[in-house]
XYZ file of C-alpha atoms in Angstrom:
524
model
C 91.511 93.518 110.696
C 91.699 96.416 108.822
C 94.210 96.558 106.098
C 95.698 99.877 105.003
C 95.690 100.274 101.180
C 99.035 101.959 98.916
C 97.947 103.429 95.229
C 100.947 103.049 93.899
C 101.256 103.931 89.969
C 104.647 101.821 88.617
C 105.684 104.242 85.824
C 106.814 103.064 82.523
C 111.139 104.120 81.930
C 112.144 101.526 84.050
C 110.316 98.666 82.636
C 109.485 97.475 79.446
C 106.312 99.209 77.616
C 104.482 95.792 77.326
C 104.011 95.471 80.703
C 100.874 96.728 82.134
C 100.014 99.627 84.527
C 99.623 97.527 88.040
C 97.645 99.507 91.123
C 99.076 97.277 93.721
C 97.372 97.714 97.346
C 99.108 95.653 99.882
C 99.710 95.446 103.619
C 102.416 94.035 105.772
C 102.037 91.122 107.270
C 102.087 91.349 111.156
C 102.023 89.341 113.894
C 98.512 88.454 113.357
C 99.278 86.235 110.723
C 101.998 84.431 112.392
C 101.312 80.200 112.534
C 100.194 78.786 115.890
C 101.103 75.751 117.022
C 100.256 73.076 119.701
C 96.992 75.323 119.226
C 94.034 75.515 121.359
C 90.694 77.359 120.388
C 91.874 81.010 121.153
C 89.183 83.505 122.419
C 87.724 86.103 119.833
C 89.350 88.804 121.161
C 92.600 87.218 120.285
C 91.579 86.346 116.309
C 90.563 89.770 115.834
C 94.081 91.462 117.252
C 95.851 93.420 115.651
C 93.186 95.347 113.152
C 95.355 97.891 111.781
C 99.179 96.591 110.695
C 101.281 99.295 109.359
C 101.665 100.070 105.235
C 105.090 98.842 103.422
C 105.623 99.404 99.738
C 104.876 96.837 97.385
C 108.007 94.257 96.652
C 108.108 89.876 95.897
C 108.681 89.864 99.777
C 106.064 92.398 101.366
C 103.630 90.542 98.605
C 104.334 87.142 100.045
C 101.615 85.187 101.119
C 103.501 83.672 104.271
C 100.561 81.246 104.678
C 101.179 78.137 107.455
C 98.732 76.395 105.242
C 100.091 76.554 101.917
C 102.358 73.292 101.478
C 98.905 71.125 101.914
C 95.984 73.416 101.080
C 94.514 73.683 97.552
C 93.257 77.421 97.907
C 96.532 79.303 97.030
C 99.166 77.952 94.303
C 101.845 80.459 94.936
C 103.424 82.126 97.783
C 104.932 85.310 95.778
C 104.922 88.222 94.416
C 100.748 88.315 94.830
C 100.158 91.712 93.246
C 101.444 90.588 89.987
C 100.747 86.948 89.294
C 102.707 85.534 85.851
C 99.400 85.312 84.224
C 99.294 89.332 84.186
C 102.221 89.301 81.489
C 100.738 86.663 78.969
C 97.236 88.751 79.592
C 99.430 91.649 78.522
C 100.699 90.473 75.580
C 97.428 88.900 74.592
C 96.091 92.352 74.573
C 98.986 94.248 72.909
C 98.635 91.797 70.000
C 94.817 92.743 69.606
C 95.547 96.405 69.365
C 94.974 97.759 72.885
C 98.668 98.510 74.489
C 97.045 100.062 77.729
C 96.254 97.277 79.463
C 95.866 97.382 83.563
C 95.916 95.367 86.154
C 94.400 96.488 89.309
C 95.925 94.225 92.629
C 93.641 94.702 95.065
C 93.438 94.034 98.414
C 96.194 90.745 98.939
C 95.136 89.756 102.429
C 91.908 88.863 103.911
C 90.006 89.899 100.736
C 87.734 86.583 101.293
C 84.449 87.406 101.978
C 82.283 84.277 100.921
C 83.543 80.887 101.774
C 82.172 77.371 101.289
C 84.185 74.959 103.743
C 83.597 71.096 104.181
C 83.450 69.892 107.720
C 84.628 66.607 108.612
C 86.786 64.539 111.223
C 85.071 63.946 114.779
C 83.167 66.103 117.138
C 86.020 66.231 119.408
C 88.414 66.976 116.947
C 86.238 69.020 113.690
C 88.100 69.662 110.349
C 86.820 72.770 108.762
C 88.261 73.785 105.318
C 89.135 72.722 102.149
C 90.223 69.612 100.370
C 93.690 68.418 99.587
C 94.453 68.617 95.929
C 93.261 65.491 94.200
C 91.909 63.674 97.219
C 88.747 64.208 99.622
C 91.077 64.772 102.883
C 90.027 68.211 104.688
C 93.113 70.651 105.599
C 92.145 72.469 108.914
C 92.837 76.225 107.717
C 92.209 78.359 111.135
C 94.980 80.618 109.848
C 93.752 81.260 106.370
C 95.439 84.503 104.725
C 92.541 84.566 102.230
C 89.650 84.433 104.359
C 88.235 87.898 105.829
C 89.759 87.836 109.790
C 85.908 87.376 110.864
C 85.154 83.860 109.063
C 88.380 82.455 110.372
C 86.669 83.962 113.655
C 83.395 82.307 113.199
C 85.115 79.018 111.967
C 86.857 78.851 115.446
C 83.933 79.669 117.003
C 81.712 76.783 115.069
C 84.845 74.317 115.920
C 83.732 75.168 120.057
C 80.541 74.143 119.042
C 81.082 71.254 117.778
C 82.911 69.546 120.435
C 80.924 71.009 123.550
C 77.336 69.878 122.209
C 78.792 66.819 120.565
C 77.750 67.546 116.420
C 79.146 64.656 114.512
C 80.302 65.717 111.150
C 79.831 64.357 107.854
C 81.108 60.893 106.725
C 81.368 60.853 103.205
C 82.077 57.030 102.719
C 79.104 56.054 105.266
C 76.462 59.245 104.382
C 76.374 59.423 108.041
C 76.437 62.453 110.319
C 75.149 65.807 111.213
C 76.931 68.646 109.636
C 78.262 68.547 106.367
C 79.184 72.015 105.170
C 79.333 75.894 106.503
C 78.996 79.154 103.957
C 80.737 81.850 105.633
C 79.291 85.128 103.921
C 80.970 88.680 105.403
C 78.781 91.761 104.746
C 81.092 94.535 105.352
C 78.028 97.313 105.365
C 76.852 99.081 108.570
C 75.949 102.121 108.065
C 76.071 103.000 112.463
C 79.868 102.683 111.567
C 82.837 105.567 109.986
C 83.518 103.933 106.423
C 86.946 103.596 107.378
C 85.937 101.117 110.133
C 83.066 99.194 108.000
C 85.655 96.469 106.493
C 87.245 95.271 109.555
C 84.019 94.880 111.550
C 82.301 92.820 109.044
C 79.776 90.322 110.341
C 79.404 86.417 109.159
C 76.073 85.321 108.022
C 76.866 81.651 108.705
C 74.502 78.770 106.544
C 74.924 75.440 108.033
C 74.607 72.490 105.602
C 72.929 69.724 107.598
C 72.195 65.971 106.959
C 68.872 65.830 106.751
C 65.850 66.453 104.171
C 64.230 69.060 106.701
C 63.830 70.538 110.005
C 61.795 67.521 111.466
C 64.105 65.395 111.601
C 65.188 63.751 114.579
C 68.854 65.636 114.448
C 67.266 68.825 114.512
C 67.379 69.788 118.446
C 71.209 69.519 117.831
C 71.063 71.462 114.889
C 69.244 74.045 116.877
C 71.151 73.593 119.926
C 74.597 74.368 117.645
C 72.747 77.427 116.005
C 72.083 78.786 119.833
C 75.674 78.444 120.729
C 76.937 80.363 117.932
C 74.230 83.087 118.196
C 74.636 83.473 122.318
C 78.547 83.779 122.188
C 78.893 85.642 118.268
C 75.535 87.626 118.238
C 74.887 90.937 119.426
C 74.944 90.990 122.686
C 78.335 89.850 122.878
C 81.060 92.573 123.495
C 82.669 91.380 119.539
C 79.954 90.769 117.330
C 80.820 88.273 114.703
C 77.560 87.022 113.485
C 74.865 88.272 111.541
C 72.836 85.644 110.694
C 72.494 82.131 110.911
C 70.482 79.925 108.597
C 70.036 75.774 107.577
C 70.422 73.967 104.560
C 69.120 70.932 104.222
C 70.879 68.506 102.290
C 71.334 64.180 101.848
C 72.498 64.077 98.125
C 75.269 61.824 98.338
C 76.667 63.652 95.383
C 79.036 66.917 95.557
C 76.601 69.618 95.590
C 76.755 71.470 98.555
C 73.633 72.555 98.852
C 69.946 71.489 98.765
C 66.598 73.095 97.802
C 65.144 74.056 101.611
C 66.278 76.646 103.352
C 65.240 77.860 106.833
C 66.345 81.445 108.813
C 67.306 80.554 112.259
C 68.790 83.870 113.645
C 69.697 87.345 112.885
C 68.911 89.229 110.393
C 66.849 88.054 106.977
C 68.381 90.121 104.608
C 72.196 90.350 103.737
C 72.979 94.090 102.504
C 76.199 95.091 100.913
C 77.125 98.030 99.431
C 78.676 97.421 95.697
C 79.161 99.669 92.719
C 77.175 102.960 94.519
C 73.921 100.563 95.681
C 72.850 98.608 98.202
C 72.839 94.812 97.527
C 70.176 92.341 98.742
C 72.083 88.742 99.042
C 70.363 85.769 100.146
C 72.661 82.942 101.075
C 71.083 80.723 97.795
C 72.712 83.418 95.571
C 76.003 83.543 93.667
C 77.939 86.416 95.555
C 81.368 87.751 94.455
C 83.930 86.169 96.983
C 86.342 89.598 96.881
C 84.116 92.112 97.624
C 86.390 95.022 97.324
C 88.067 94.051 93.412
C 84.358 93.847 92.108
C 83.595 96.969 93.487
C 86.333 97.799 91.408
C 85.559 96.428 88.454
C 82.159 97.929 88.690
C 83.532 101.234 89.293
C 85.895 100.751 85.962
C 82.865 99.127 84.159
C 80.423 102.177 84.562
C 82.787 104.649 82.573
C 82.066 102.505 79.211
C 78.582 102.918 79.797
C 76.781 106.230 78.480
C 74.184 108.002 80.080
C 70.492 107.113 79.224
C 71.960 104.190 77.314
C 69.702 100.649 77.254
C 71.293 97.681 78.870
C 70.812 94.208 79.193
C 72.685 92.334 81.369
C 73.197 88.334 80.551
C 74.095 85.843 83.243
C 72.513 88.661 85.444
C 72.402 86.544 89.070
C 70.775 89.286 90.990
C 71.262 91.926 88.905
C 73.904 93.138 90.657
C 75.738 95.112 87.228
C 72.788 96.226 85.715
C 70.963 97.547 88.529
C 74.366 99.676 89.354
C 74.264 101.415 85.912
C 70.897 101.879 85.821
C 72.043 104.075 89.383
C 75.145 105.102 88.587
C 74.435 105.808 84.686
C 70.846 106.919 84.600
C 69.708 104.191 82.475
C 66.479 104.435 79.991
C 66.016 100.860 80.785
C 67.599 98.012 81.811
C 67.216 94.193 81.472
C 68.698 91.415 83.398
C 68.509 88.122 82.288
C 69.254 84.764 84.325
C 68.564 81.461 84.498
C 68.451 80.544 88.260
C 65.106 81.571 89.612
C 66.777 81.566 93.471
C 67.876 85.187 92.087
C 64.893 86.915 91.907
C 63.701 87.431 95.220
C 67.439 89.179 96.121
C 66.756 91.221 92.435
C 63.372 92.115 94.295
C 64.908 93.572 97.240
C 67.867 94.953 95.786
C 65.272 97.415 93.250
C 63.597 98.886 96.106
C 66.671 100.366 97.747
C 67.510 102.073 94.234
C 67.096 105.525 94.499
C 63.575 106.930 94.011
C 63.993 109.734 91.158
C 65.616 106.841 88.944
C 63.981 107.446 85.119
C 64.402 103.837 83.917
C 62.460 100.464 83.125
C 63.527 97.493 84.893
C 62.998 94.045 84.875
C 64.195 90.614 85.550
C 63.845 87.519 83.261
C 64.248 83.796 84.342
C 66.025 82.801 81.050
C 68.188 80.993 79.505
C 70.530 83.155 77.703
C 71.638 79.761 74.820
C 67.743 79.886 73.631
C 67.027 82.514 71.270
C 69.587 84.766 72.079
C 68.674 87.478 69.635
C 65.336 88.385 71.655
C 67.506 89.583 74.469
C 69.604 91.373 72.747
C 67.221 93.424 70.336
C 66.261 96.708 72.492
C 69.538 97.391 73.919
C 72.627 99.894 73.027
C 74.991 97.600 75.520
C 75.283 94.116 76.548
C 76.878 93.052 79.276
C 78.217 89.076 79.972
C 79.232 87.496 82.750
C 79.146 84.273 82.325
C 80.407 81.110 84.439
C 84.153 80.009 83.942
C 82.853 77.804 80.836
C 82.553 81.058 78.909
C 79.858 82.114 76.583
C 77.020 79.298 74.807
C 77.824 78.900 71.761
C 75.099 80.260 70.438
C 75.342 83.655 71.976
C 78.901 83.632 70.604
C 77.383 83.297 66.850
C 73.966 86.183 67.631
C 76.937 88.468 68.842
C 79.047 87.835 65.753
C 76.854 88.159 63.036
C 74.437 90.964 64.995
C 75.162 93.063 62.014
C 73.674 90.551 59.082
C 70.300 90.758 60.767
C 69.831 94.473 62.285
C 67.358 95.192 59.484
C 65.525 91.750 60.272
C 64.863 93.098 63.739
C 63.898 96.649 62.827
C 60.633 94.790 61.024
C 57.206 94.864 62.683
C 57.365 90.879 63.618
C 59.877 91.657 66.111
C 59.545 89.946 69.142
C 60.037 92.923 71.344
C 57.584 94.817 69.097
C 54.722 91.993 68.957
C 54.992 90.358 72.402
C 51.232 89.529 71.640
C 51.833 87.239 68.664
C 54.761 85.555 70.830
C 54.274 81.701 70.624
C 57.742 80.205 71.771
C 57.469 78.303 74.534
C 61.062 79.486 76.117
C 60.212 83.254 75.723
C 56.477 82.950 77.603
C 57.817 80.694 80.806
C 60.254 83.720 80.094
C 58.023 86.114 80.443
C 55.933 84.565 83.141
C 58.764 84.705 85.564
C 59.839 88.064 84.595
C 59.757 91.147 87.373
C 58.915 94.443 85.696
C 59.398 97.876 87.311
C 58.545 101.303 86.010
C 60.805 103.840 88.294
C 59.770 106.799 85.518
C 57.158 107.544 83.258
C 56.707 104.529 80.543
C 59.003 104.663 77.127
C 58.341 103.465 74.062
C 60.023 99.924 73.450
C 63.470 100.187 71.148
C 64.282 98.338 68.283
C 67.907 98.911 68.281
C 70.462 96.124 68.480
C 73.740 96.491 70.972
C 76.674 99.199 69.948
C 78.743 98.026 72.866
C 79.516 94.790 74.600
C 80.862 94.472 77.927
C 82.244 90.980 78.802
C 83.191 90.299 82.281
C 85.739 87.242 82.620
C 86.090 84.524 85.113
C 87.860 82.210 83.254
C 90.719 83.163 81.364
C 90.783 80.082 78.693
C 87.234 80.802 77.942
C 87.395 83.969 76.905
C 90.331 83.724 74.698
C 88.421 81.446 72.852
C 84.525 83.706 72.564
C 87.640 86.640 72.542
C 88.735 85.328 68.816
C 85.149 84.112 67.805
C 83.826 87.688 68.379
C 86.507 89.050 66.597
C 86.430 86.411 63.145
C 83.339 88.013 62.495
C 84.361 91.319 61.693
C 81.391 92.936 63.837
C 83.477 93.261 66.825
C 86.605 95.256 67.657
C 88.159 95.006 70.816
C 88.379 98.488 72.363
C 89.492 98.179 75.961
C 91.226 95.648 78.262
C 91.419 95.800 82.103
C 92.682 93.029 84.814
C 91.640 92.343 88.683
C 93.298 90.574 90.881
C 90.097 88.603 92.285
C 92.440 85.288 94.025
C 95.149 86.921 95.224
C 97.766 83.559 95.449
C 96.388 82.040 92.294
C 97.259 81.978 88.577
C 93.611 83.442 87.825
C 92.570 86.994 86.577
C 89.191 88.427 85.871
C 89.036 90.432 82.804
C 87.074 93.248 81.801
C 86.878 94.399 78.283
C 85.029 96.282 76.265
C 84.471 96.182 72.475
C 82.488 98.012 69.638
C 80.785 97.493 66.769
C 82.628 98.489 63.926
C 80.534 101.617 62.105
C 80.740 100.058 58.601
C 79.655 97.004 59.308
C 75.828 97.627 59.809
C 75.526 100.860 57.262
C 76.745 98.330 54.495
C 73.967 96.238 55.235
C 71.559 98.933 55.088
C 72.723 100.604 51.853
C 72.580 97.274 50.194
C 69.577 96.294 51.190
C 67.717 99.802 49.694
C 69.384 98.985 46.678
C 67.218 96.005 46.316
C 63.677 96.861 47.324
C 63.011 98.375 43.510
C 63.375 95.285 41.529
């Protein structure tokens, strides 16, 4: 399904001035979303109808979720008004009372904007639940008709059901730890490159990672598992007339804790590598990584992200995952060097990939660090003009929070000669060498001498709205910071969550003070 976007700018003499500039991009809802019931399995060709419903103006009632699901599924919390959720106004005046009065909020695509999914599968192999829990208990809701979910993984999900029940896969029992499979990733790459760009979206193909009950591929379940990942391949792979799938891998799991997924993986079918294209570069994604679930609102927050960035500037990006912002400003912004820090080491092989697709003439040092961002935060940040954050719902460590604040107290510490970015010989900490040991450099350019500077800008990309109220006012106590920009995404379309960009500066007095004084006392 295709959905047909509306820019549409809501201008400011009709409304209030607090309220913030809202893109809204919307579709109607057609027939294709209408409920089934008494429902059998439907053929492919009958998910996928339907792949181009005609544009209508956004209103509550055209941005209604209309969802057979929603009374007893615990993805979506409310049914209206999608392109402007109620959390958009308190963001607003949250904003307005910091100084910046131009706050936006961009809506996104509202329908089938899912394109990563992590369902449970339970029930029987004659009758397979795939989907999500109920809120508060560990009963799976069946959600074939999910308005979220990108048309193909509701698709595939079908498709996996048919599996099921014709080779007999028994799923997961959580109260006995017995059965076969106990989870499915559904991961949509929307890139092909044999396709118009207009057409790339709606024929996006489902690399599909099944989460089976057992520590490996010996086991004595794994002719089923094998047998299920043959099924799906035969009648979703290529040769089929609709191609759904582009890959199918295992996971390995028997924790008997909630953690979806185990350490050993194994590529059954398809393709290796996962490609999407994101903020002007091609992405390498295994299914281990952390992947954006809207693809399309990151893109735009990427988009809106580069423009605070200046050319040749020196970046290091914290909670980098695979490197996915830094590596698109070091394209997109010509970067003298860039730095991506992050502390799950299953990133690095997709940081790997994703480097060598960057664009050959690039003038800029890169590298990737296996880190933890909480331990010695200052020897990331010493080097760079911005920082970037994007850190998990919990916000910023605590100790990042206090190297950010008081950045300007110890600029002239770091511009000494026993800096660690100047000395790396001399370095002794055990954190910084395992640091360095499971770094990735790359020259793409003639070598530059190593900067001493310490961040101008800082670029903090939000998750969790709670969280970064509270770094929000930390940053800000220490007079160091001053919030410059504010922008909001709709990234959960049906949910009372936002993702926030926003950009602040250091304040120019702040760090010539420092210097002044401290001349003033080298003659004594």
């Amino acid at each position: 399904m295709a959905s047909t976007f509306l820019s549409v700018s809501v201008r400011p003499p009709p409304r209030p001035p607090s309220l913030p500039l809202i893109n809204c991009r919307t579709t109607t809802n057609s027939s294709h979303f209408a409920s089934r019931t008494q429902r059998e399995p439907p053929p492919l060709t009958s998910i996928l109808q339907n792949p181009n419903p005609s544009p209508s103006p956004p209103s509550s009632l055209t941005c209604a979720l209309e969802c057979p699901h929603f009374q007893s599924c615990s993805g979506c919390t409310h049914e209206y008004n999608l392109h402007h959720p109620a959390i958009v106004d308190e963001a607003t005046d949250f904003f307005k009372a910091l100084g910046v009065s131009d706050f936006t909020f961009d809506s996104c695509r509202l329908w089938g904007w899912r394109c990563r999914a992590k369902l449970a599968v339970r029930g029987s192999s004659s009758e397979p639940l795939i989907g999500l829990y109920e809120e508060g208990t560990h009963n799976i809701i069946n959600i074939p008709d999910c308005k979220a979910h990108h048309p193909r993984i509701n698709a595939a999900v079908e498709l996996l059901k048919q599996g099921i029940a014709e080779l007999n896969v028994e799923p997961y029992d959580e109260d006995k730890g017995t059965g076969e499979l106990r989870y499915v990733q559904m991961a949509v790459t929307t890139y092909d490159t044999s396709l118009p760009v207009s057409q790339r979206y709606q024929n996006g193909k489902v690399q599909v990672a099944l989460v089976w009950n057992s520590r490996n591929e010996n086991s004595p379940s794994s002719e089923k598992l094998n047998a299920l990942a043959n099924y799906l391949w035969r009648n979703g792979g290529p040769r089929r007339k609709i191609n759904i799938i582009h890959s199918l891998w295992a996971n390995f799991q028997t924790s008997t804790n909630n953690i979806i997924f185990g350490n050993r993986w194994r590529h059954l079918f398809g393709g290796g590598d996962f490609w999407e294209h994101i903020g002007g570069i091609d992405v390498s994604l295994a299914p281990s990584s952390f992947g954006q679930a809207n693809t399309k609102a990151f893109d735009s927050l990427l988009r809106k992200l580069q423009k605070y960035v200046p050319y040749g500037a020196s970046v290091v990006d914290l909670y980098a995952g695979a490197g996915v912002i830094g590596l698109s400003l070091a394209a997109t912004r010509k970067c003298r060097s860039v730095k991506c820090v992050e502390v799950n080491k299953e990133s690095k092989l997709s940081f790997g990939k994703t480097v060598e697709r960057l664009p050959v003439n690039l003038d800029c040092s890169i590298s990737w660090h296996q880190a933890d961002t909480s331990i010695e935060p200052l020897s990331w940040l010493v080097g760079s003009e911005v920082v970037v954050v994007d850190p998990p719902r919990k916000g910023l460590e605590p100790s990042l929070v206090d190297a950010l604040r008081t950045i300007s107290s110890v600029e002239l510490n770091y511009r000494l000669p026993e800096s660690p970015s100047l000395k790396a010989k001399d370095e002794k900490r055990p954190w910084i060498l395992r640091a360095k040991e499971a770094s990735m450099q790359y020259k793409l350019g003639p070598t530059k001498e190593e900067s001493d500077s310490l961040p101008q800008t800082l670029i903090y990309v939000s998750c969790g709205w709670q969280s970064f109220k509270e770094d929000c006012a930390s940053l800000l106590s220490g007079k160091t910071w001053h919030l410059d920009k504010a922008h909001g995404f709709n990234f959960f379309p049906g949910t009372q969550s936002i993702e926030i960009l926003a950009v602040f500066k250091r304040h120019r007095g702040a760090s010539v003070k420092k210097k002044k004084s401290g001349k003033k006392k080298r003659p004594s």
